[in-house]
Amino acid sequence: MKRFSIKKVISMILIFSIFSTQSSFATELDDAMEQKENLEKELNNSEEKLENLKESESQINGELENLDTQLTEVSGKLENLEGELKLKQEDIQRTSDELEYTKKQLKSEYEMMKKRIKFTYENNSMSILTVLLESDSIAGFLNKITYFLKISDYEQRKMDEYNKLANEVSQKKEKLQKEYDEASALKNEITARQEELTSLVAEKQKAKEAAAESIAKAEEEESHVQEELDATNETITAIKQALAAMEAERKAAEEAARQKAQEEAKKQAENAANNDVSNDNNSSPEENTNNGSGGVFLWPCPSSTRISSDYGYREIIDGVTSSTSHNGIDIPAAAGSNIIAAESGKVIIARYSNTAGNWITISHGNGLCSVYMHASKLYVSEGQNVNKGDVIAAVGTTGSSTGNHLHFGVSLNGAYVNPWNYLR
Ligand SMILES: [Zn+2]
């Protein structure tokens, strides 16, 4: 499977030299740091919001407590008043009975007196008797009878007593009725206050429930932001670790190259000394340029050979041209298609990021890495060793991607290089 022509390679090299490549890891790190900053701001806002909500909840609780106390007080007063009213009612009933009895007594005394007077004076002064007997009030009668007749002291006293008693009882009843009316008015007033308080308590109770609901919602939001922040911090740590690992590999490679150069120099010096022996050098210049790849890469997506965006081109997404050049090649393929390891090595990144989606980086030693992005599924995990050709992931469109494809990149010492240099 020959993927490129000489002409294409030349154009690639030109593009490669025009657009500076950027480390995907550094970009990923920048993105993650920015995301972290935003999430921290969001978290602060959430915490502030939650604090305000809790403050207003405790205020509502205070008000509710106050209202409850008032309601208890008013209800107690009302209960006392109802007891008082009941007693007063009984008092009034008793007084009414007393009054009724007194009036009856007075009437019967009056009737008896009338009979006796009638009997005594039947044969005399009929005209005076008629006048007297026509009196409609007891007081009027008593005045007249005192004037016209001489009645016994006993009768006089008895009538006065009953009359006085009837007046007293009547006054007592009036007073009780007045007291009852006053207590009744107070009861109405307090009942109205109780109703008002009850409706205020119900209102506050509703506000309390709403506040609790808002708090629960804000807490859920906050914990969600916290989770996102934790995940972002994890990503940052992983990228930093990967960068450190690459740096260490780069240094080791530099050291190895330095030692090799020393040995070569030593060998050449020896060869120069041994001028009589002429040896053919077996190493080809091509191998020297293949910096530590350990061989030619396999095509990473066996089911598709199409390229939708090549290395070095600027991507146009939604009509906007990307500010950086494309640091890999995009291979469109059906969702779920196999992604294979282009070369044996150790998986140093296998995780999710907002831009790369589910992505994998395999370190092949000597600072050389292969990168696979936007997978729907990852079949390997960080730290795992993989063999060339192993299925490591499934094609997908996770992260910032507009369709199912594999973004395949190659990095050397942390900087992206042209993948075509390593592919068959
Ligand atoms: Zn791409």
Coordinates of C-alpha atoms and ligand atoms in Angstrom, one line a residue, residues 308-310 315 326-331 373-374 400 405-408, ligand 1:
S308 CA -9.9 13.7 4.3
S309 CA -7.3 16.1 5.7
D310 CA -3.6 15.7 5.2
E315 CA -8.4 22.7 8.6
H326 CA -3.0 20.2 10.9
N327 CA -0.6 18.1 12.9
G328 CA -1.6 14.6 11.6
I329 CA -3.7 12.9 9.0
D330 CA -7.4 12.3 9.1
I331 CA -8.6 8.9 7.9
M373 CA -7.5 10.5 18.4
H374 CA -11.4 10.7 18.4
S400 CA -13.8 18.2 18.6
H405 CA -12.4 9.4 11.5
L406 CA -9.1 8.5 12.9
H407 CA -6.7 11.4 13.4
F408 CA -3.2 9.8 13.3
Ligands
ZN1 ZN -7.1 15.7 12.4

